[in-house]
Amino acid sequence: MARRLFCATRALLLPPAPAPAPAPTSASSAAAAEAAASLLPLLPCKRRKKLLRKLNSPRVAPIEPEAARRVPALDAVLDRDTAFRFLHRARSFLASLPPPHRIPLSEAGKLYRELGFPRGRKVSRSATRHPLLFHLPVVGSVPHLALTPFMCSLLEEERRIHDDLLPSRVRAVRKLLMLTAHRRVPLAKLHHCRAVLGLPDDFRDRVHDFPDDFRVVVDPRDGRHFLELARWDPALAVSALERDFVVDERRVRRTFRFAVPHRRLMPLDAEDADRLDTATTFPLVSPYTNGALLKPWTPEAEKYRVGVVHEFLSLTLEKRAMIHHIVEFKEEFGLTRHMYESLQKQNRAFYLAGTEMNWALFLRAAYHENGELKEKDPLVLFNEKLQRYACMSKMDSRETMIDAAGLTE
């Protein structure tokens, strides 16, 4: 039955030559926008126009305009990312520095993008919110931003997790390369999306340890380094949808829908319309086929692009990605400017959260109704533990350590 669902022939498949972290205390962006909109009738005309312009701005306007179709539990995931942006970016930046992993506070104040704090704000204000993980030592009368010894021990634990998960990460990168048109990706793009894919910060150096899977080539035109697939593995050319179809065929058939537009003169009831849509939806196109052989602007090409995005999200750490991470691989995946409309039509498979300027794409099937992942990677569990420590004060930490010592006795 799986072969009937995915029309990928053998020729096309061959290559060419514990508990969750506490939710942030701040209100969600959607709730804040609704609260601001409720004040519009009470404001003077000029202030009302000014606030209305801000609410209609792509920075604030939600990507899902209908409030009834929003999923607050998944929207809260993005709000949690915003609350812990400084934590994850600052620990990654400071960990890349040589020991003792510190930087003068005057220089850190200029790196608002790298450290993830709001522009125009003091970096010390963000650091003092996480006293267990960051501190401000004074070295030679110069204040510095540095990692605490406790944070350094957590980073060692994270490195051990990355070492244990490296074989599965290599497998995921191989599948990612098999999705691309030319079986190669710039190393800079992989480094930019390393957090989404769960790759270690030094993955660019570790690829040389797998000569049977990868090879690094240099483009003679611009000097960019590309990670190229060394060999094609037919066993990996099986998408997540194909595996799910074998287990639960009915759920996969309900997930996607490529409807055929028809006029009102064609009398079809709901049952007949569903049968017509099913006939045009299936078979789907495997994302591991050669998409260049498909004619553009055809239903098969749209099925292929939707399948590529679905497979890419299934390879990510939390089964979700921001739009700029997906656009990074636009050329490699053969995506078009109409991808947003295609994803919006598949609202049973995907959920779009965020604002019009910066939105994220979720795999609905990977999440529970409360916004929790159904299957959590060990690195996801570590990040949740790190976020719990970030919300603790020093007094809370002492009590936790005392309780842990009492349990061990």
PDB file of N, CA and C in Angstrom, residues 17 177 183-185 187 207-208 210-218 226-231:
ATOM      1  N   ALA A  17      24.163  10.961 -11.801  1.00  0.00           N
ATOM      2  CA  ALA A  17      25.563  10.533 -11.668  1.00  0.00           C
ATOM      3  C   ALA A  17      25.866  10.928 -10.159  1.00  0.00           C
ATOM      4  N   LEU A 177      20.945  15.935   2.963  1.00  0.00           N
ATOM      5  CA  LEU A 177      21.662  16.066   1.694  1.00  0.00           C
ATOM      6  C   LEU A 177      20.948  15.307   0.581  1.00  0.00           C
ATOM      7  N   ARG A 183      22.657  17.149  -4.023  1.00  0.00           N
ATOM      8  CA  ARG A 183      23.222  16.334  -2.947  1.00  0.00           C
ATOM      9  C   ARG A 183      24.360  17.039  -2.231  1.00  0.00           C
ATOM     10  N   ARG A 184      24.261  18.344  -2.066  1.00  0.00           N
ATOM     11  CA  ARG A 184      25.261  19.094  -1.310  1.00  0.00           C
ATOM     12  C   ARG A 184      24.640  20.376  -0.770  1.00  0.00           C
ATOM     13  N   VAL A 185      25.231  20.865   0.327  1.00  0.00           N
ATOM     14  CA  VAL A 185      24.727  22.048   1.028  1.00  0.00           C
ATOM     15  C   VAL A 185      25.938  22.860   1.496  1.00  0.00           C
ATOM     16  N   LEU A 187      28.382  24.594   3.908  1.00  0.00           N
ATOM     17  CA  LEU A 187      28.631  24.347   5.328  1.00  0.00           C
ATOM     18  C   LEU A 187      28.162  25.514   6.184  1.00  0.00           C
ATOM     19  N   VAL A 207      32.900  16.749  10.499  1.00  0.00           N
ATOM     20  CA  VAL A 207      32.497  16.047   9.278  1.00  0.00           C
ATOM     21  C   VAL A 207      33.673  15.312   8.649  1.00  0.00           C
ATOM     22  N   HIS A 208      34.901  15.763   8.935  1.00  0.00           N
ATOM     23  CA  HIS A 208      36.073  15.084   8.377  1.00  0.00           C
ATOM     24  C   HIS A 208      36.272  13.701   9.002  1.00  0.00           C
ATOM     25  N   PHE A 210      34.050  11.471   9.066  1.00  0.00           N
ATOM     26  CA  PHE A 210      33.132  10.542   8.392  1.00  0.00           C
ATOM     27  C   PHE A 210      33.374  10.595   6.882  1.00  0.00           C
ATOM     28  N   PRO A 211      34.540  10.139   6.425  1.00  0.00           N
ATOM     29  CA  PRO A 211      34.834  10.210   4.978  1.00  0.00           C
ATOM     30  C   PRO A 211      33.949   9.308   4.134  1.00  0.00           C
ATOM     31  N   ASP A 212      33.370   8.257   4.731  1.00  0.00           N
ATOM     32  CA  ASP A 212      32.491   7.378   3.965  1.00  0.00           C
ATOM     33  C   ASP A 212      31.122   7.987   3.730  1.00  0.00           C
ATOM     34  N   ASP A 213      30.765   9.015   4.507  1.00  0.00           N
ATOM     35  CA  ASP A 213      29.443   9.638   4.388  1.00  0.00           C
ATOM     36  C   ASP A 213      29.481  11.007   3.731  1.00  0.00           C
ATOM     37  N   PHE A 214      30.518  11.792   4.020  1.00  0.00           N
ATOM     38  CA  PHE A 214      30.593  13.163   3.527  1.00  0.00           C
ATOM     39  C   PHE A 214      31.950  13.417   2.879  1.00  0.00           C
ATOM     40  N   ARG A 215      31.963  14.452   2.063  1.00  0.00           N
ATOM     41  CA  ARG A 215      33.213  15.034   1.601  1.00  0.00           C
ATOM     42  C   ARG A 215      33.017  16.542   1.480  1.00  0.00           C
ATOM     43  N   VAL A 216      34.034  17.288   1.800  1.00  0.00           N
ATOM     44  CA  VAL A 216      33.994  18.749   1.766  1.00  0.00           C
ATOM     45  C   VAL A 216      34.665  19.211   0.478  1.00  0.00           C
ATOM     46  N   VAL A 217      33.935  19.956  -0.319  1.00  0.00           N
ATOM     47  CA  VAL A 217      34.452  20.466  -1.587  1.00  0.00           C
ATOM     48  C   VAL A 217      34.391  21.986  -1.553  1.00  0.00           C
ATOM     49  N   VAL A 218      35.253  22.605  -2.333  1.00  0.00           N
ATOM     50  CA  VAL A 218      35.340  24.066  -2.417  1.00  0.00           C
ATOM     51  C   VAL A 218      34.865  24.500  -3.783  1.00  0.00           C
ATOM     52  N   PHE A 226      31.372  23.394   0.630  1.00  0.00           N
ATOM     53  CA  PHE A 226      30.134  22.635   0.551  1.00  0.00           C
ATOM     54  C   PHE A 226      30.338  21.273   1.185  1.00  0.00           C
ATOM     55  N   LEU A 227      29.287  20.823   1.863  1.00  0.00           N
ATOM     56  CA  LEU A 227      29.254  19.453   2.374  1.00  0.00           C
ATOM     57  C   LEU A 227      28.497  18.609   1.364  1.00  0.00           C
ATOM     58  N   GLU A 228      29.162  17.625   0.812  1.00  0.00           N
ATOM     59  CA  GLU A 228      28.614  16.813  -0.271  1.00  0.00           C
ATOM     60  C   GLU A 228      28.389  15.388   0.193  1.00  0.00           C
ATOM     61  N   LEU A 229      27.322  14.784  -0.301  1.00  0.00           N
ATOM     62  CA  LEU A 229      27.009  13.402   0.042  1.00  0.00           C
ATOM     63  C   LEU A 229      27.980  12.476  -0.671  1.00  0.00           C
ATOM     64  N   ALA A 230      28.628  11.593   0.088  1.00  0.00           N
ATOM     65  CA  ALA A 230      29.617  10.688  -0.491  1.00  0.00           C
ATOM     66  C   ALA A 230      28.965   9.494  -1.170  1.00  0.00           C
ATOM     67  N   ARG A 231      27.863   9.015  -0.642  1.00  0.00           N
ATOM     68  CA  ARG A 231      27.210   7.836  -1.233  1.00  0.00           C
ATOM     69  C   ARG A 231      25.715   7.895  -0.925  1.00  0.00           C
TER      70      ARG A 231
END
